[in-house]
mmCIF file of C-alpha atoms and ligand atoms in Angstrom:
data_model
loop_
_atom_site.group_PDB
_atom_site.id
_atom_site.type_symbol
_atom_site.label_atom_id
_atom_site.label_comp_id
_atom_site.label_asym_id
_atom_site.label_seq_id
_atom_site.Cartn_x
_atom_site.Cartn_y
_atom_site.Cartn_z
ATOM 1 C CA MET G 1 197.897 -92.008 121.196
ATOM 2 C CA LYS G 2 195.679 -94.097 118.955
ATOM 3 C CA ILE G 3 193.936 -92.841 115.797
ATOM 4 C CA ASN G 4 190.564 -94.346 114.857
ATOM 5 C CA ALA G 5 189.889 -94.838 111.172
ATOM 6 C CA GLU G 6 186.239 -95.822 111.554
ATOM 7 C CA CYS G 7 183.117 -94.685 113.419
ATOM 8 C CA ARG G 8 182.961 -96.082 116.944
ATOM 9 C CA ILE G 9 179.248 -96.829 116.613
ATOM 10 C CA CYS G 10 178.541 -98.010 113.063
ATOM 11 C CA GLN G 11 182.134 -98.699 111.930
ATOM 12 C CA LYS G 12 181.746 -96.640 108.773
ATOM 13 C CA LYS G 13 184.796 -95.002 107.196
ATOM 14 C CA PRO G 14 186.069 -92.536 106.259
ATOM 15 C CA LEU G 15 184.743 -89.878 108.638
ATOM 16 C CA VAL G 16 184.613 -86.176 107.734
ATOM 17 C CA ARG G 17 186.625 -83.625 109.739
ATOM 18 C CA VAL G 18 184.430 -80.669 110.750
ATOM 19 C CA LEU G 19 186.064 -78.633 113.530
ATOM 20 C CA ASP G 20 189.732 -78.236 114.437
ATOM 21 C CA LEU G 21 190.381 -76.834 117.936
ATOM 22 C CA GLY G 22 194.151 -77.082 117.643
ATOM 23 C CA VAL G 23 196.749 -79.204 119.403
ATOM 24 C CA THR G 24 196.076 -78.790 123.112
ATOM 25 C CA PRO G 25 197.064 -80.257 126.483
ATOM 26 C CA LEU G 26 194.536 -82.442 128.319
ATOM 27 C CA ALA G 27 191.668 -80.394 129.741
ATOM 28 C CA ASN G 28 192.024 -82.061 133.140
ATOM 29 C CA GLY G 29 195.828 -81.958 133.102
ATOM 30 C CA PHE G 30 196.181 -79.449 135.946
ATOM 31 C CA LEU G 31 199.838 -78.917 136.872
ATOM 32 C CA ARG G 32 201.653 -78.574 140.153
ATOM 33 C CA GLN G 33 203.475 -75.263 140.578
ATOM 34 C CA SER G 34 206.804 -77.105 140.455
ATOM 35 C CA ASP G 35 205.923 -78.390 136.961
ATOM 36 C CA ARG G 36 205.294 -74.906 135.602
ATOM 37 C CA ASP G 37 208.177 -75.156 133.150
ATOM 38 C CA ALA G 38 207.792 -78.830 132.270
ATOM 39 C CA GLU G 39 206.745 -79.816 128.750
ATOM 40 C CA GLU G 40 203.022 -80.688 128.699
ATOM 41 C CA PRO G 41 201.877 -83.473 126.391
ATOM 42 C CA ARG G 42 199.610 -82.067 123.664
ATOM 43 C CA TYR G 43 197.199 -83.891 121.384
ATOM 44 C CA PRO G 44 195.175 -82.895 118.309
ATOM 45 C CA LEU G 45 191.620 -81.848 119.213
ATOM 46 C CA GLU G 46 189.661 -82.364 115.997
ATOM 47 C CA THR G 47 186.053 -83.455 115.612
ATOM 48 C CA TYR G 48 184.798 -85.751 112.869
ATOM 49 C CA PHE G 49 181.255 -86.473 111.700
ATOM 50 C CA CYS G 50 179.836 -89.837 110.645
ATOM 51 C CA ASP G 51 177.180 -89.304 107.986
ATOM 52 C CA GLU G 52 175.924 -92.870 108.444
ATOM 53 C CA CYS G 53 174.838 -92.891 112.139
ATOM 54 C CA GLY G 54 175.233 -89.169 112.935
ATOM 55 C CA LEU G 55 177.902 -89.475 115.637
ATOM 56 C CA LEU G 56 180.203 -86.477 116.129
ATOM 57 C CA GLN G 57 183.471 -87.828 117.470
ATOM 58 C CA LEU G 58 187.182 -87.467 118.128
ATOM 59 C CA VAL G 59 189.503 -89.861 116.368
ATOM 60 C CA HIS G 60 192.733 -89.040 118.263
ATOM 61 C CA ILE G 61 192.378 -91.160 121.371
ATOM 62 C CA VAL G 62 194.436 -90.575 124.508
ATOM 63 C CA PRO G 63 194.855 -93.795 126.546
ATOM 64 C CA PRO G 64 192.105 -93.920 129.210
ATOM 65 C CA GLU G 65 194.642 -94.753 131.926
ATOM 66 C CA THR G 66 196.223 -91.346 131.247
ATOM 67 C CA LEU G 67 192.845 -89.624 131.528
ATOM 68 C CA PHE G 68 190.923 -91.262 134.319
ATOM 69 C CA SER G 69 193.199 -92.851 136.920
ATOM 70 C CA ASP G 70 193.268 -89.741 139.122
ATOM 71 C CA TYR G 71 190.253 -87.627 138.389
ATOM 72 C CA LEU G 72 189.717 -84.099 139.686
ATOM 73 C CA TYR G 73 186.068 -83.656 138.802
ATOM 74 C CA VAL G 74 184.068 -84.277 141.965
ATOM 75 C CA SER G 75 180.289 -84.186 141.527
ATOM 76 C CA SER G 76 179.394 -83.357 145.113
ATOM 77 C CA THR G 77 181.027 -79.914 145.012
ATOM 78 C CA SER G 78 177.982 -78.605 143.134
ATOM 79 C CA ALA G 79 174.647 -77.989 144.843
ATOM 80 C CA THR G 80 172.881 -78.028 141.464
ATOM 81 C CA LEU G 81 174.197 -81.519 140.781
ATOM 82 C CA LYS G 82 173.146 -82.841 144.187
ATOM 83 C CA LEU G 83 169.563 -81.905 143.405
ATOM 84 C CA HIS G 84 169.875 -83.309 139.916
ATOM 85 C CA PHE G 85 171.011 -86.729 141.145
ATOM 86 C CA ALA G 86 168.284 -86.890 143.783
ATOM 87 C CA GLY G 87 165.851 -86.395 140.887
ATOM 88 C CA LEU G 88 167.506 -89.144 138.844
ATOM 89 C CA ALA G 89 167.259 -91.647 141.719
ATOM 90 C CA GLU G 90 163.591 -90.764 142.239
ATOM 91 C CA ASP G 91 162.865 -91.134 138.514
ATOM 92 C CA MET G 92 164.478 -94.594 138.335
ATOM 93 C CA VAL G 93 162.789 -95.794 141.532
ATOM 94 C CA GLU G 94 159.369 -94.845 140.154
ATOM 95 C CA ARG G 95 159.857 -95.990 136.586
ATOM 96 C CA GLN G 96 161.332 -99.363 137.521
ATOM 97 C CA ARG G 97 159.332 -99.739 140.773
ATOM 98 C CA LEU G 98 162.581 -100.354 142.631
ATOM 99 C CA ARG G 99 162.168 -101.804 146.093
ATOM 100 C CA GLU G 100 164.370 -102.240 149.134
ATOM 101 C CA GLY G 101 167.227 -104.604 148.436
ATOM 102 C CA ASP G 102 167.014 -104.258 144.617
ATOM 103 C CA LEU G 103 170.355 -103.944 142.839
ATOM 104 C CA VAL G 104 171.314 -100.932 140.740
ATOM 105 C CA ILE G 105 174.699 -100.658 139.014
ATOM 106 C CA GLU G 106 176.114 -97.203 138.476
ATOM 107 C CA VAL G 107 178.825 -96.869 135.857
ATOM 108 C CA ALA G 108 181.385 -94.123 136.570
ATOM 109 C CA SER G 109 179.980 -93.479 140.025
ATOM 110 C CA ASN G 110 182.380 -90.595 140.743
ATOM 111 C CA ASP G 111 182.347 -89.747 144.471
ATOM 112 C CA GLY G 112 179.058 -91.591 145.060
ATOM 113 C CA ILE G 113 176.654 -88.645 144.831
ATOM 114 C CA LEU G 114 173.936 -90.805 143.169
ATOM 115 C CA GLN G 115 174.684 -93.966 145.160
ATOM 116 C CA GLN G 116 173.969 -91.988 148.339
ATOM 117 C CA GLU G 117 170.508 -91.183 147.006
ATOM 118 C CA PHE G 118 169.754 -94.859 146.339
ATOM 119 C CA LYS G 119 171.147 -95.840 149.714
ATOM 120 C CA LYS G 120 168.782 -93.381 151.424
ATOM 121 C CA ARG G 121 165.924 -95.211 149.695
ATOM 122 C CA GLY G 122 167.104 -98.652 150.833
ATOM 123 C CA ILE G 123 168.319 -99.733 147.394
ATOM 124 C CA ARG G 124 171.653 -101.461 146.927
ATOM 125 C CA ALA G 125 173.713 -99.392 144.506
ATOM 126 C CA VAL G 126 177.080 -100.723 143.393
ATOM 127 C CA GLY G 127 179.387 -98.228 141.722
ATOM 128 C CA VAL G 128 181.995 -98.903 139.058
ATOM 129 C CA GLU G 129 184.597 -96.146 139.079
ATOM 130 C CA PRO G 130 187.985 -96.210 137.333
ATOM 131 C CA ALA G 131 189.517 -93.276 139.228
ATOM 132 C CA GLU G 132 191.223 -94.667 142.297
ATOM 133 C CA ASN G 133 190.982 -91.432 144.289
ATOM 134 C CA LEU G 134 187.212 -91.209 143.735
ATOM 135 C CA ALA G 135 186.608 -94.899 144.489
ATOM 136 C CA ARG G 136 188.485 -94.406 147.755
ATOM 137 C CA LEU G 137 186.419 -91.312 148.640
ATOM 138 C CA ALA G 138 183.159 -93.190 148.038
ATOM 139 C CA ARG G 139 184.252 -96.265 149.999
ATOM 140 C CA ALA G 140 185.190 -94.051 152.927
ATOM 141 C CA ASP G 141 181.527 -92.967 152.883
ATOM 142 C CA GLY G 142 180.452 -96.605 153.220
ATOM 143 C CA LEU G 143 179.531 -97.183 149.553
ATOM 144 C CA GLU G 144 180.241 -100.324 147.479
ATOM 145 C CA VAL G 145 182.577 -99.480 144.609
ATOM 146 C CA GLU G 146 184.464 -101.597 142.073
ATOM 147 C CA ASN G 147 187.600 -99.699 141.050
ATOM 148 C CA ASP G 148 187.521 -100.485 137.328
ATOM 149 C CA PHE G 149 186.508 -99.419 133.825
ATOM 150 C CA PHE G 150 183.114 -100.682 132.711
ATOM 151 C CA ASN G 151 182.991 -102.949 129.653
ATOM 152 C CA LEU G 152 181.536 -106.329 128.683
ATOM 153 C CA GLN G 153 184.158 -108.168 130.707
ATOM 154 C CA THR G 154 183.445 -106.106 133.843
ATOM 155 C CA ALA G 155 179.708 -106.614 133.268
ATOM 156 C CA ARG G 156 180.170 -110.390 133.210
ATOM 157 C CA ARG G 157 182.115 -110.293 136.452
ATOM 158 C CA LEU G 158 179.533 -108.022 138.130
ATOM 159 C CA ARG G 159 176.643 -110.209 137.041
ATOM 160 C CA GLU G 160 178.356 -113.326 138.308
ATOM 161 C CA PHE G 161 179.146 -111.767 141.662
ATOM 162 C CA TYR G 162 176.049 -109.646 142.385
ATOM 163 C CA GLY G 163 173.440 -111.276 140.123
ATOM 164 C CA PRO G 164 171.487 -109.468 137.367
ATOM 165 C CA ALA G 165 170.749 -105.805 138.103
ATOM 166 C CA ARG G 166 167.253 -104.331 138.017
ATOM 167 C CA ALA G 167 168.743 -101.210 136.499
ATOM 168 C CA VAL G 168 172.018 -99.806 135.253
ATOM 169 C CA THR G 169 172.777 -96.117 134.986
ATOM 170 C CA GLY G 170 175.616 -93.779 134.110
ATOM 171 C CA SER G 171 175.909 -90.011 133.763
ATOM 172 C CA ASN G 172 178.387 -88.362 131.448
ATOM 173 C CA VAL G 173 180.233 -91.587 130.842
ATOM 174 C CA MET G 174 179.181 -92.878 127.403
ATOM 175 C CA GLY G 175 180.882 -89.906 125.791
ATOM 176 C CA HIS G 176 184.153 -90.934 127.436
ATOM 177 C CA VAL G 177 184.277 -94.472 126.100
ATOM 178 C CA ASP G 178 186.298 -95.282 123.003
ATOM 179 C CA ALA G 179 185.278 -98.969 122.793
ATOM 180 C CA LEU G 180 181.611 -98.003 122.823
ATOM 181 C CA ARG G 181 180.194 -101.120 121.142
ATOM 182 C CA ASP G 182 181.719 -103.284 123.869
ATOM 183 C CA PHE G 183 180.538 -100.894 126.606
ATOM 184 C CA VAL G 184 176.917 -100.955 125.408
ATOM 185 C CA ARG G 185 176.996 -104.753 125.193
ATOM 186 C CA GLY G 186 178.081 -104.627 128.840
ATOM 187 C CA LEU G 187 174.991 -102.549 129.708
ATOM 188 C CA GLU G 188 172.798 -105.121 127.991
ATOM 189 C CA HIS G 189 174.524 -107.997 129.781
ATOM 190 C CA VAL G 190 174.472 -106.612 133.317
ATOM 191 C CA ILE G 191 170.684 -106.168 133.606
ATOM 192 C CA ALA G 192 167.917 -108.704 134.229
ATOM 193 C CA ASP G 193 165.433 -109.520 131.423
ATOM 194 C CA ASP G 194 163.058 -106.838 132.756
ATOM 195 C CA GLY G 195 165.951 -104.490 133.571
ATOM 196 C CA LEU G 196 166.198 -100.791 132.773
ATOM 197 C CA VAL G 197 169.106 -98.955 131.153
ATOM 198 C CA CYS G 198 169.059 -95.247 132.036
ATOM 199 C CA MET G 199 171.952 -93.178 130.730
ATOM 200 C CA GLN G 200 172.583 -89.437 130.708
ATOM 201 C CA VAL G 201 174.644 -87.694 128.055
ATOM 202 C CA PRO G 202 175.066 -84.096 126.925
ATOM 203 C CA HIS G 203 172.879 -83.642 123.860
ATOM 204 C CA LEU G 204 174.544 -82.827 120.560
ATOM 205 C CA LEU G 205 171.591 -80.588 119.708
ATOM 206 C CA GLU G 206 172.466 -78.149 122.513
ATOM 207 C CA LEU G 207 176.157 -78.261 121.662
ATOM 208 C CA VAL G 208 175.418 -77.250 118.082
ATOM 209 C CA ARG G 209 172.636 -74.760 118.883
ATOM 210 C CA GLY G 210 174.651 -72.923 121.541
ATOM 211 C CA SER G 211 178.028 -73.417 119.807
ATOM 212 C CA GLU G 212 179.155 -74.964 123.095
ATOM 213 C CA PHE G 213 182.497 -75.974 121.640
ATOM 214 C CA ASP G 214 184.154 -75.923 125.064
ATOM 215 C CA THR G 215 182.423 -79.204 125.924
ATOM 216 C CA ILE G 216 184.789 -80.735 123.347
ATOM 217 C CA TYR G 217 187.961 -82.095 124.916
ATOM 218 C CA HIS G 218 190.031 -85.261 124.717
ATOM 219 C CA GLU G 219 188.100 -87.097 127.419
ATOM 220 C CA HIS G 220 184.859 -86.650 125.480
ATOM 221 C CA VAL G 221 185.366 -88.828 122.451
ATOM 222 C CA SER G 222 181.673 -88.891 121.391
ATOM 223 C CA TYR G 223 178.945 -86.215 121.086
ATOM 224 C CA PHE G 224 175.587 -87.928 120.812
ATOM 225 C CA SER G 225 172.408 -87.285 118.960
ATOM 226 C CA LEU G 226 169.463 -89.419 120.018
ATOM 227 C CA ARG G 227 169.626 -91.132 116.652
ATOM 228 C CA ALA G 228 173.255 -92.191 117.206
ATOM 229 C CA ILE G 229 172.398 -93.637 120.641
ATOM 230 C CA GLN G 230 169.462 -95.506 119.161
ATOM 231 C CA ARG G 231 171.809 -97.114 116.643
ATOM 232 C CA ALA G 232 174.471 -97.968 119.270
ATOM 233 C CA PHE G 233 171.846 -99.567 121.527
ATOM 234 C CA ALA G 234 170.151 -101.489 118.719
ATOM 235 C CA ASP G 235 173.473 -103.029 117.679
ATOM 236 C CA ALA G 236 173.837 -104.395 121.244
ATOM 237 C CA GLY G 237 170.299 -105.776 121.554
ATOM 238 C CA LEU G 238 168.823 -102.817 123.453
ATOM 239 C CA THR G 239 165.771 -100.827 122.389
ATOM 240 C CA LEU G 240 165.736 -97.111 123.141
ATOM 241 C CA TYR G 241 162.135 -96.223 124.021
ATOM 242 C CA ASP G 242 162.010 -92.927 125.939
ATOM 243 C CA VAL G 243 163.934 -89.710 126.539
ATOM 244 C CA ARG G 244 163.802 -86.697 128.835
ATOM 245 C CA ARG G 245 165.567 -83.398 128.265
ATOM 246 C CA LEU G 246 167.269 -81.758 131.242
ATOM 247 C CA PRO G 247 168.999 -78.387 131.603
ATOM 248 C CA VAL G 248 172.061 -79.702 133.484
ATOM 249 C CA HIS G 249 175.535 -79.375 131.841
ATOM 250 C CA GLY G 250 174.205 -77.054 129.149
ATOM 251 C CA GLY G 251 171.623 -79.548 127.855
ATOM 252 C CA THR G 252 171.522 -83.213 128.785
ATOM 253 C CA ILE G 253 169.322 -86.050 127.601
ATOM 254 C CA ARG G 254 168.322 -88.903 129.881
ATOM 255 C CA VAL G 255 167.653 -91.932 127.696
ATOM 256 C CA TYR G 256 165.827 -95.108 128.668
ATOM 257 C CA ALA G 257 166.221 -98.520 127.072
ATOM 258 C CA ARG G 258 165.294 -102.138 127.701
ATOM 259 C CA LYS G 259 166.328 -105.424 126.190
ATOM 260 C CA ALA G 260 165.004 -105.791 122.655
ATOM 261 C CA SER G 261 163.247 -108.980 123.837
ATOM 262 C CA ALA G 262 161.137 -106.854 126.244
ATOM 263 C CA ASN G 263 159.886 -104.956 123.187
ATOM 264 C CA PRO G 264 159.205 -101.575 124.861
ATOM 265 C CA GLU G 265 156.857 -99.149 123.094
ATOM 266 C CA PRO G 266 158.514 -95.925 121.824
ATOM 267 C CA THR G 267 157.067 -92.859 123.577
ATOM 268 C CA PRO G 268 155.894 -89.658 121.849
ATOM 269 C CA ALA G 269 158.810 -87.836 123.552
ATOM 270 C CA LEU G 270 161.277 -90.114 121.775
ATOM 271 C CA LEU G 271 159.646 -89.717 118.385
ATOM 272 C CA ASP G 272 159.379 -85.941 118.856
ATOM 273 C CA LEU G 273 163.042 -85.495 119.648
ATOM 274 C CA LEU G 274 164.164 -87.715 116.773
ATOM 275 C CA TYR G 275 162.028 -85.527 114.527
ATOM 276 C CA THR G 276 163.472 -82.309 116.002
ATOM 277 C CA GLU G 277 166.996 -83.574 115.365
ATOM 278 C CA THR G 278 166.171 -84.165 111.720
ATOM 279 C CA VAL G 279 164.493 -80.779 111.292
ATOM 280 C CA GLU G 280 167.429 -78.979 112.943
ATOM 281 C CA GLY G 281 169.891 -80.652 110.612
ATOM 282 C CA LEU G 282 171.751 -82.859 113.089
ATOM 283 C CA ASN G 283 172.088 -85.479 110.382
ATOM 284 C CA ASP G 284 173.546 -83.069 107.808
ATOM 285 C CA ILE G 285 177.215 -82.258 107.361
ATOM 286 C CA GLU G 286 176.395 -78.595 106.511
ATOM 287 C CA THR G 287 175.164 -78.051 110.073
ATOM 288 C CA TYR G 288 178.620 -78.887 111.398
ATOM 289 C CA GLU G 289 180.364 -76.673 108.873
ATOM 290 C CA ASP G 290 178.180 -73.771 110.076
ATOM 291 C CA PHE G 291 178.956 -74.729 113.660
ATOM 292 C CA ALA G 292 182.700 -74.517 112.961
ATOM 293 C CA ARG G 293 182.325 -71.009 111.506
ATOM 294 C CA THR G 294 180.306 -69.848 114.533
ATOM 295 C CA VAL G 295 182.980 -71.174 116.879
ATOM 296 C CA GLU G 296 185.632 -69.114 115.091
ATOM 297 C CA ARG G 297 183.465 -65.999 115.422
ATOM 298 C CA THR G 298 182.971 -66.663 119.147
ATOM 299 C CA LYS G 299 186.732 -66.784 119.633
ATOM 300 C CA LYS G 300 187.220 -63.457 117.849
ATOM 301 C CA LYS G 301 184.455 -61.831 119.873
ATOM 302 C CA LEU G 302 185.718 -63.016 123.262
ATOM 303 C CA VAL G 303 189.364 -62.175 122.588
ATOM 304 C CA GLY G 304 188.301 -58.764 121.233
ATOM 305 C CA VAL G 305 186.347 -57.892 124.383
ATOM 306 C CA LEU G 306 189.089 -59.091 126.744
ATOM 307 C CA SER G 307 191.781 -57.161 124.815
ATOM 308 C CA ASP G 308 189.673 -54.041 125.002
ATOM 309 C CA LEU G 309 189.147 -54.395 128.768
ATOM 310 C CA LYS G 310 192.880 -54.906 129.336
ATOM 311 C CA LEU G 311 193.712 -51.837 127.240
ATOM 312 C CA ARG G 312 191.409 -49.852 129.488
ATOM 313 C CA GLY G 313 193.349 -51.098 132.514
ATOM 314 C CA HIS G 314 190.808 -53.532 133.953
ATOM 315 C CA ARG G 315 191.741 -56.587 135.988
ATOM 316 C CA ILE G 316 190.081 -59.856 135.020
ATOM 317 C CA ALA G 317 189.930 -63.223 136.792
ATOM 318 C CA ALA G 318 188.051 -66.393 135.896
ATOM 319 C CA TYR G 319 185.456 -68.301 137.888
ATOM 320 C CA GLY G 320 185.514 -72.086 137.809
ATOM 321 C CA ALA G 321 188.252 -74.375 136.599
ATOM 322 C CA PRO G 322 186.176 -77.026 134.829
ATOM 323 C CA ALA G 323 187.785 -79.100 132.093
ATOM 324 C CA LYS G 324 185.660 -77.254 129.528
ATOM 325 C CA GLY G 325 187.191 -73.969 130.642
ATOM 326 C CA ASN G 326 190.552 -75.231 129.487
ATOM 327 C CA THR G 327 189.280 -75.967 125.985
ATOM 328 C CA LEU G 328 187.986 -72.421 125.840
ATOM 329 C CA LEU G 329 191.180 -70.857 127.206
ATOM 330 C CA ASN G 330 193.525 -72.910 125.034
ATOM 331 C CA TYR G 331 191.550 -72.663 121.807
ATOM 332 C CA CYS G 332 191.106 -68.896 122.274
ATOM 333 C CA GLU G 333 194.723 -68.571 123.476
ATOM 334 C CA ILE G 334 193.661 -66.766 126.641
ATOM 335 C CA GLY G 335 196.312 -66.914 129.346
ATOM 336 C CA GLY G 336 198.124 -64.704 131.822
ATOM 337 C CA ALA G 337 198.087 -61.711 129.455
ATOM 338 C CA PHE G 338 194.313 -61.470 129.984
ATOM 339 C CA LEU G 339 193.526 -63.267 133.230
ATOM 340 C CA ASP G 340 195.206 -62.834 136.635
ATOM 341 C CA TYR G 341 194.039 -66.159 138.110
ATOM 342 C CA VAL G 342 191.155 -68.609 138.421
ATOM 343 C CA VAL G 343 189.009 -69.398 141.465
ATOM 344 C CA ASP G 344 187.296 -72.730 142.075
ATOM 345 C CA ARG G 345 185.454 -74.311 145.001
ATOM 346 C CA ALA G 346 187.046 -77.749 144.526
ATOM 347 C CA PRO G 347 189.882 -78.103 147.063
ATOM 348 C CA LEU G 348 191.527 -80.730 144.801
ATOM 349 C CA LYS G 349 192.209 -78.066 142.171
ATOM 350 C CA GLN G 350 193.280 -75.215 144.425
ATOM 351 C CA GLY G 351 196.989 -74.426 144.298
ATOM 352 C CA LEU G 352 197.359 -76.095 140.886
ATOM 353 C CA LEU G 353 197.875 -74.437 137.491
ATOM 354 C CA THR G 354 195.465 -74.701 134.561
ATOM 355 C CA PRO G 355 196.867 -76.798 131.682
ATOM 356 C CA GLY G 356 198.303 -74.786 128.792
ATOM 357 C CA SER G 357 197.342 -71.359 130.144
ATOM 358 C CA HIS G 358 199.130 -71.894 133.516
ATOM 359 C CA LEU G 359 196.780 -69.764 135.622
ATOM 360 C CA GLU G 360 196.880 -70.429 139.349
ATOM 361 C CA VAL G 361 193.677 -71.791 140.924
ATOM 362 C CA PHE G 362 192.650 -70.108 144.195
ATOM 363 C CA PRO G 363 189.750 -70.653 146.620
ATOM 364 C CA VAL G 364 186.730 -68.466 145.771
ATOM 365 C CA GLU G 365 187.228 -66.421 148.951
ATOM 366 C CA LYS G 366 190.027 -64.601 147.126
ATOM 367 C CA LEU G 367 187.473 -62.707 145.036
ATOM 368 C CA LEU G 368 186.169 -60.476 147.810
ATOM 369 C CA ASP G 369 189.680 -59.741 149.103
ATOM 370 C CA ASP G 370 190.977 -58.891 145.675
ATOM 371 C CA MET G 371 187.897 -57.544 143.835
ATOM 372 C CA PRO G 372 188.960 -57.995 140.182
ATOM 373 C CA ASP G 373 186.888 -55.749 137.859
ATOM 374 C CA TYR G 374 185.590 -58.633 135.744
ATOM 375 C CA LEU G 375 185.031 -62.313 136.266
ATOM 376 C CA LEU G 376 184.986 -64.579 133.220
ATOM 377 C CA ILE G 377 182.611 -67.432 134.039
ATOM 378 C CA LEU G 378 184.222 -70.573 132.630
ATOM 379 C CA ALA G 379 181.697 -72.839 134.376
ATOM 380 C CA TRP G 380 178.919 -70.994 132.526
ATOM 381 C CA ASN G 381 176.548 -73.967 132.818
ATOM 382 C CA PHE G 382 176.378 -73.102 136.548
ATOM 383 C CA LYS G 383 176.032 -69.380 135.855
ATOM 384 C CA ASP G 384 172.923 -68.776 137.974
ATOM 385 C CA GLU G 385 174.354 -70.648 140.939
ATOM 386 C CA ILE G 386 177.654 -68.757 140.660
ATOM 387 C CA VAL G 387 176.063 -65.322 140.336
ATOM 388 C CA GLU G 388 173.945 -66.066 143.390
ATOM 389 C CA GLN G 389 176.929 -67.275 145.425
ATOM 390 C CA GLN G 390 178.897 -64.208 144.405
ATOM 391 C CA SER G 391 176.145 -61.684 145.087
ATOM 392 C CA GLU G 392 178.477 -59.750 147.405
ATOM 393 C CA TYR G 393 181.124 -59.450 144.669
ATOM 394 C CA PHE G 394 178.400 -58.232 142.300
ATOM 395 C CA ARG G 395 176.958 -55.817 144.887
ATOM 396 C CA ARG G 396 180.384 -54.218 145.310
ATOM 397 C CA GLY G 397 180.563 -53.546 141.576
ATOM 398 C CA GLY G 398 182.101 -56.754 140.236
ATOM 399 C CA ARG G 399 181.031 -57.747 136.724
ATOM 400 C CA PHE G 400 180.515 -61.141 135.104
ATOM 401 C CA ILE G 401 181.483 -62.088 131.561
ATOM 402 C CA VAL G 402 179.410 -65.025 130.311
ATOM 403 C CA PRO G 403 181.096 -66.475 127.185
ATOM 404 C CA LEU G 404 178.504 -69.067 126.113
ATOM 405 C CA PRO G 405 175.952 -70.027 124.885
ATOM 406 C CA GLN G 406 175.275 -66.322 124.239
ATOM 407 C CA PHE G 407 178.100 -63.941 124.994
ATOM 408 C CA HIS G 408 177.005 -61.265 127.477
ATOM 409 C CA ILE G 409 178.207 -59.150 130.375
ATOM 410 C CA LEU G 410 176.335 -58.888 133.678
ATOM 411 C CA GLU G 411 176.874 -55.629 135.549
ATOM 412 C CA GLN G 412 175.103 -53.478 138.150
ATOM 413 C CA SER G 413 174.434 -50.444 135.943
ATOM 414 C CA THR G 414 172.550 -52.261 133.213
ATOM 415 C CA VAL G 415 171.602 -55.346 135.232
ATOM 416 C CA GLU G 416 171.937 -57.370 132.077
ATOM 417 C CA HIS G 417 173.515 -56.080 128.925
ATOM 418 C CA ARG G 418 173.341 -58.415 125.978
ATOM 419 C CA ASP G 419 175.614 -58.139 123.019
HETATM 420 ZN ZN1 ZN P 501 178.710 -93.993 112.456
#
């Protein structure tokens, strides 16, 4: 493990520690049953704030090879995400007037969910994906994938081999990159002079507003405000000029940039959101101190409710085994004493145990056979989709506990009871 002394965007030091989520195992470190008793590696999960550029960040860095060589998060398992990526492809095609045969590079292409959308539209999309299992999956579907991490060196190689790209994109990847300055220089290098950079990241504003602390885990080393991205891009010769806000993943921003030499005009949407960030205190340390206190209260509330339900003899399971769920379970110290098991639709996770809490992951079909009294929704960002899929469980009297962004319980008798 490496410990950063300075900000990964503006290189300022020292940084200020704002929230300590304990020493926890990796959020994607699902275990085989046979490893149940093995010692799991644990790392400090502490967030630091840079009062120069506004980046919220981790400083304890787990080697990326440990995190991303065999990745269990597969985009295509979610119907919501399929729609989302179709929308992203359409947006880029229109904005950049992409035509048949144009080259788009996708960084961290996962199982190829977005590449498929470009392919349908006749556009050549080359993926760069460090996880070998995902690269293999995508290639089996006939997609072009480089099995590598993206950085300036990779960008040089791609540009030499494929030529300059008309656009480069990446979703939920910038937050994973420790050497961010080098990564952003790679984005600048890989595109043509009139090229478009279109990146999607969870927005720090939503994280703070909704106290979505469970999106904090070792893989996510940065939590971006628009202002921090603007600074990171500017340092690499890119000008951020537009932004769109999207509901996916509990609040995502899609940011657009071009080479500084193209001199793009900032849009009202960009200026508005920069202003909102200032007004809501994203640049002030006090905001993060408040955030830390709210997170502690959320833990007390959730553990209190679960303890009460157990005392009254109820059986509780959890829905969804996303990485974020493991931050929530481990920080709140929720394990087998509260939850019987977890269900998840991803076959890659079924049969494994959640890291730290050691709950077994079953296929979702188990719910109707077993009918637990309550279902804690760990993948709460897909709450509506989950409740709809599990309408039969709900109809038979099953109840949903939604932990974030506002704690509430969904049950038949009250339809929706907020607390
Ligand atoms: Zn900074």
